[in-house]
PDB file of C-alpha atoms in Angstrom:
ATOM      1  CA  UNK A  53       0.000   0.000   0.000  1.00  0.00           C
ATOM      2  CA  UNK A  54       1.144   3.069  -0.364  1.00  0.00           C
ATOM      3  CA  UNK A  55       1.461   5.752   1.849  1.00  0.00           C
ATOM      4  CA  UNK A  56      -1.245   7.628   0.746  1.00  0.00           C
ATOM      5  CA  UNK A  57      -3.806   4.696   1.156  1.00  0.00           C
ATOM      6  CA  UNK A  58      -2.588   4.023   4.634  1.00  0.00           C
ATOM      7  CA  UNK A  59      -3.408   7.371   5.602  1.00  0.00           C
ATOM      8  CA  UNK A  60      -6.781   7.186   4.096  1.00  0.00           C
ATOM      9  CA  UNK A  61      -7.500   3.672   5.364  1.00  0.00           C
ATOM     10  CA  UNK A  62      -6.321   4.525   8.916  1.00  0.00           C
ATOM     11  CA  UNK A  63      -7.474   8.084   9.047  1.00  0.00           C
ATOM     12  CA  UNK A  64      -3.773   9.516  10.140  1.00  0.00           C
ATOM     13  CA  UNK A  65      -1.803  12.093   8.411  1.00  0.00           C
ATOM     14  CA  UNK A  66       0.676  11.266   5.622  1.00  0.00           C
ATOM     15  CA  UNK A  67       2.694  13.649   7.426  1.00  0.00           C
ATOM     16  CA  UNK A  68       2.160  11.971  10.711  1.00  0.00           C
ATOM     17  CA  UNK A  69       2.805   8.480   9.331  1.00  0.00           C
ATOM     18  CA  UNK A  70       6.554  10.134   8.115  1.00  0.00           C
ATOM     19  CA  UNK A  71       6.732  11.402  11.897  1.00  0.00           C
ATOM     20  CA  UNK A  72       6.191   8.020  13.414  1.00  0.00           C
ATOM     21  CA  UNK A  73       8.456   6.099  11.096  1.00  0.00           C
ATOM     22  CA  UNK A  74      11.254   9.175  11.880  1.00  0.00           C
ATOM     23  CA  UNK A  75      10.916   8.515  15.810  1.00  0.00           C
ATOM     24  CA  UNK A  76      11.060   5.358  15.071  1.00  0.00           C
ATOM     25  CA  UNK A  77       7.715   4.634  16.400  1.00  0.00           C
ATOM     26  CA  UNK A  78       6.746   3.174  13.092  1.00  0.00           C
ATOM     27  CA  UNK A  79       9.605   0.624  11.952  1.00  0.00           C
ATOM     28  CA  UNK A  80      11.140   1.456   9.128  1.00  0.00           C
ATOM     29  CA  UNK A  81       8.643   0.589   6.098  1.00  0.00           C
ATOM     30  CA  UNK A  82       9.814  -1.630   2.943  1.00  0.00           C
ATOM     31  CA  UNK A  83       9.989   0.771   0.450  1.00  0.00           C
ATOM     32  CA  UNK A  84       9.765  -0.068  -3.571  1.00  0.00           C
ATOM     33  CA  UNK A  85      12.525   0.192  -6.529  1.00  0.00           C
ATOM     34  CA  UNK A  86      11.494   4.130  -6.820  1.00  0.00           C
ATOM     35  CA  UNK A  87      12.172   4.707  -3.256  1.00  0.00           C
ATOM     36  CA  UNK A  88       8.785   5.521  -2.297  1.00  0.00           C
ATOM     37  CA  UNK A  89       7.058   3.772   0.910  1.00  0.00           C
ATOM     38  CA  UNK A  90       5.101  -0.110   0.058  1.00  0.00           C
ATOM     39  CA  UNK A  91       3.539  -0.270   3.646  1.00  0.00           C
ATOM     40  CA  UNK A  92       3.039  -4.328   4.173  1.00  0.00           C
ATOM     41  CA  UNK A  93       0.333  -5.725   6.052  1.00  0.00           C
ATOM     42  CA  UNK A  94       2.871  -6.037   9.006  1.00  0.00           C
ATOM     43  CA  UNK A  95       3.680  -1.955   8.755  1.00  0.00           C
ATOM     44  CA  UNK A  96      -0.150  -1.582   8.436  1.00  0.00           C
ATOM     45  CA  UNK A  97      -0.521  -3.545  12.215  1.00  0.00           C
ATOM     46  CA  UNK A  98       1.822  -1.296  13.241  1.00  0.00           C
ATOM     47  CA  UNK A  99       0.296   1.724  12.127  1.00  0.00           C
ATOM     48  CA  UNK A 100      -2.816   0.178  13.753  1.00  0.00           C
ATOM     49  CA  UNK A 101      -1.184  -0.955  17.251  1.00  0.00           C
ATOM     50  CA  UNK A 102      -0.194   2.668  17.316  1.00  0.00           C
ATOM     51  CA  UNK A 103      -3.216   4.439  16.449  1.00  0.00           C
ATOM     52  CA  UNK A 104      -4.942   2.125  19.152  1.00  0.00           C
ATOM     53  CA  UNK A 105      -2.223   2.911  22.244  1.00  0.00           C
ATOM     54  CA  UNK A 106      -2.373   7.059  20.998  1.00  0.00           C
ATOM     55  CA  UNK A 107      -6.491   6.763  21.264  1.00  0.00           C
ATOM     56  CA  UNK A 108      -6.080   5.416  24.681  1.00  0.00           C
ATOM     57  CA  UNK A 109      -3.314   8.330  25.820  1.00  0.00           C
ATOM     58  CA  UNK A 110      -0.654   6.615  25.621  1.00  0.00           C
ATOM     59  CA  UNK A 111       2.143   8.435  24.919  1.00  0.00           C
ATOM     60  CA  UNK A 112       4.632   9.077  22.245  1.00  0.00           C
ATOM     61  CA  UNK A 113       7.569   8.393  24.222  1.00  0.00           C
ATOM     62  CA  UNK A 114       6.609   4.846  25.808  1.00  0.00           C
ATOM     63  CA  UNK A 115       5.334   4.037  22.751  1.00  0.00           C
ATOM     64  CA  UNK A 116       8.677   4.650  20.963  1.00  0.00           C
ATOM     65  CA  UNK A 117      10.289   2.492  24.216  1.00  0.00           C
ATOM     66  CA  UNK A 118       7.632  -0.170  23.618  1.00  0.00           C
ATOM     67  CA  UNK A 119       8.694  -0.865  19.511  1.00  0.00           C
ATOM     68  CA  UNK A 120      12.184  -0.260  20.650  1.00  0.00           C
ATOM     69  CA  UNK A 121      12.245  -3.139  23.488  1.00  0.00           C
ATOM     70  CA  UNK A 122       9.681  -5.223  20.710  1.00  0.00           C
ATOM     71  CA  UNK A 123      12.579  -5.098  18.092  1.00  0.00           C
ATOM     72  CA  UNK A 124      15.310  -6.304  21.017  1.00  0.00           C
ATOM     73  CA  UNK A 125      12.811  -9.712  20.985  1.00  0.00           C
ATOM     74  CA  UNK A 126      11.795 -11.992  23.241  1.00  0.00           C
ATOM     75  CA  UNK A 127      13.712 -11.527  26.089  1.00  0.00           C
ATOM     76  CA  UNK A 128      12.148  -8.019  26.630  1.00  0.00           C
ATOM     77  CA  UNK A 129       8.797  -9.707  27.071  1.00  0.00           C
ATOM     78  CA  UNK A 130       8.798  -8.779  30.659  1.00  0.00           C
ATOM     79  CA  UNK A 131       9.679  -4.667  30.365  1.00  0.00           C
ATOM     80  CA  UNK A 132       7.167  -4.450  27.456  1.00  0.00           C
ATOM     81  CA  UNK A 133       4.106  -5.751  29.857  1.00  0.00           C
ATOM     82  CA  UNK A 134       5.238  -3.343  32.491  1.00  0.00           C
ATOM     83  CA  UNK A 135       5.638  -0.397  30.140  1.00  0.00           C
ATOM     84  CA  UNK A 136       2.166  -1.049  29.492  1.00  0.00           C
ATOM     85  CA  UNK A 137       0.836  -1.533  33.048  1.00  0.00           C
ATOM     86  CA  UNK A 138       2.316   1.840  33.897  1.00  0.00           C
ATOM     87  CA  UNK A 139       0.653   3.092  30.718  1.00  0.00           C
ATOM     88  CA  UNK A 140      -2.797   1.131  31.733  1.00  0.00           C
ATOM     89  CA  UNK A 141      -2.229   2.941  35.342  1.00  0.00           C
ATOM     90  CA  UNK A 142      -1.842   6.211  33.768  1.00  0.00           C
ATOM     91  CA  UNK A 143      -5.083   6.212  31.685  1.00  0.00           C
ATOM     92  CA  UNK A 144      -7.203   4.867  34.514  1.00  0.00           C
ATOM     93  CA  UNK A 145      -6.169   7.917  36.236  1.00  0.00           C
ATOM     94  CA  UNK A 146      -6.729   9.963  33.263  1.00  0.00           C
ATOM     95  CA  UNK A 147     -10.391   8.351  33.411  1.00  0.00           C
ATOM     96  CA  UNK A 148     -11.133   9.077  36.448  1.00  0.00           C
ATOM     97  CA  UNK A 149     -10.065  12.813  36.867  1.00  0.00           C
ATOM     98  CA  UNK A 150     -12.486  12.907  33.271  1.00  0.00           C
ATOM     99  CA  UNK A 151     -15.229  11.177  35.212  1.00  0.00           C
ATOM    100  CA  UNK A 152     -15.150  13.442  38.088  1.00  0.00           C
ATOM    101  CA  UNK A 153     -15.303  16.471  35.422  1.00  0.00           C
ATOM    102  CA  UNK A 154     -18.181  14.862  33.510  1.00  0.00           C
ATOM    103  CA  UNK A 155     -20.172  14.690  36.969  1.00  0.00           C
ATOM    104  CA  UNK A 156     -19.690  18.059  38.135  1.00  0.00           C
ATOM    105  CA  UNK A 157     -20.385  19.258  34.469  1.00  0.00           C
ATOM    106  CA  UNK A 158     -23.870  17.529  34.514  1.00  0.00           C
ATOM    107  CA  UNK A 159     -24.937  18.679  37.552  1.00  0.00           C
ATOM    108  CA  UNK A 160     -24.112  21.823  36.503  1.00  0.00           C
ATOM    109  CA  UNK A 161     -25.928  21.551  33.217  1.00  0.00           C
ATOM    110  CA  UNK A 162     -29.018  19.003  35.677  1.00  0.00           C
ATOM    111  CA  UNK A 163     -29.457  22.707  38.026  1.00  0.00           C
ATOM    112  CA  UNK A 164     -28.587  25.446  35.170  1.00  0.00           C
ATOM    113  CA  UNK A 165     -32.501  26.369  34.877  1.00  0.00           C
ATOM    114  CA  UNK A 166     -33.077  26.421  38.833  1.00  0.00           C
ATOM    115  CA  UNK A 167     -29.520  28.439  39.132  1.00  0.00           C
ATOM    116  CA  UNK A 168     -30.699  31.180  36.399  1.00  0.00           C
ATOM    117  CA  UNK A 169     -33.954  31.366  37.833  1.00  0.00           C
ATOM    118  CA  UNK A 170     -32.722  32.381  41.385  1.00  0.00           C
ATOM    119  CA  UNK A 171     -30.372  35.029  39.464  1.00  0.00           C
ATOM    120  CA  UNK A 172     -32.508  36.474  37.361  1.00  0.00           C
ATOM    121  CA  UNK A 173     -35.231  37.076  40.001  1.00  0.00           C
ATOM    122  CA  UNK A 174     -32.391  39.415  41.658  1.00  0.00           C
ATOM    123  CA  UNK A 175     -32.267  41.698  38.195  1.00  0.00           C
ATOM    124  CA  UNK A 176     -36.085  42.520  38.334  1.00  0.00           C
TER     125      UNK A 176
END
């Protein structure tokens, strides 16, 4: 595939998908006779693992230290499960501080018409 279909098919920037494979976040990608990117179906799991781990806020950096360990092999099995318990730890965290917003949002927006009410009584 080329570049330009990955983007489409995965809904990330052409520009993005350089990025990643620059960082080294994306392994480097086969690339044809021309020079130009031919994303495999292995590059395309990749672009998909990442896409995944960036929609659940995980970040750049321990994902570039996740496909770094991945490419030492096997015996970095161990690291890469931490690496993404600390990650998992972080984003339940991240849920919860959204989940206390959320609630004090809706009860804002639940007692909005009794609040405005009360204040504009005091303007007549």
């Amino acid at each position: 595939m080329t570049i330009a279909e990955v983007s489409k098919k995965y809904d990330i920037s052409i520009d993005t998908l350089r990025y990643y494979e620059r960082i080294g976040l994306l392994p480097p990608v086969t690339r044809d006779k021309s020079g130009f990117r031919d994303f495999c179906e292995t590059d395309c799991n990749w672009v998909e693992f990442i896409k995944c781990m960036r929609s659940a806020s995980v970040s750049i950096e321990a994902l570039t230290e996740y496909v770094s360990l991945f490419q030492e092999g096997e015996s970095t099995h161990a690291a890469r499960k931490v690496l993404l318990e600390e990650q998992l730890l972080e984003l339940d965290k991240h849920i919860a501080e959204m989940q206390a917003g959320r609630e004090k949002l809706a009860w804002k927006v639940a007692h909005y018409e009794d609040k405005m009410k009360e204040t504009e009584k005091k303007l007549l």
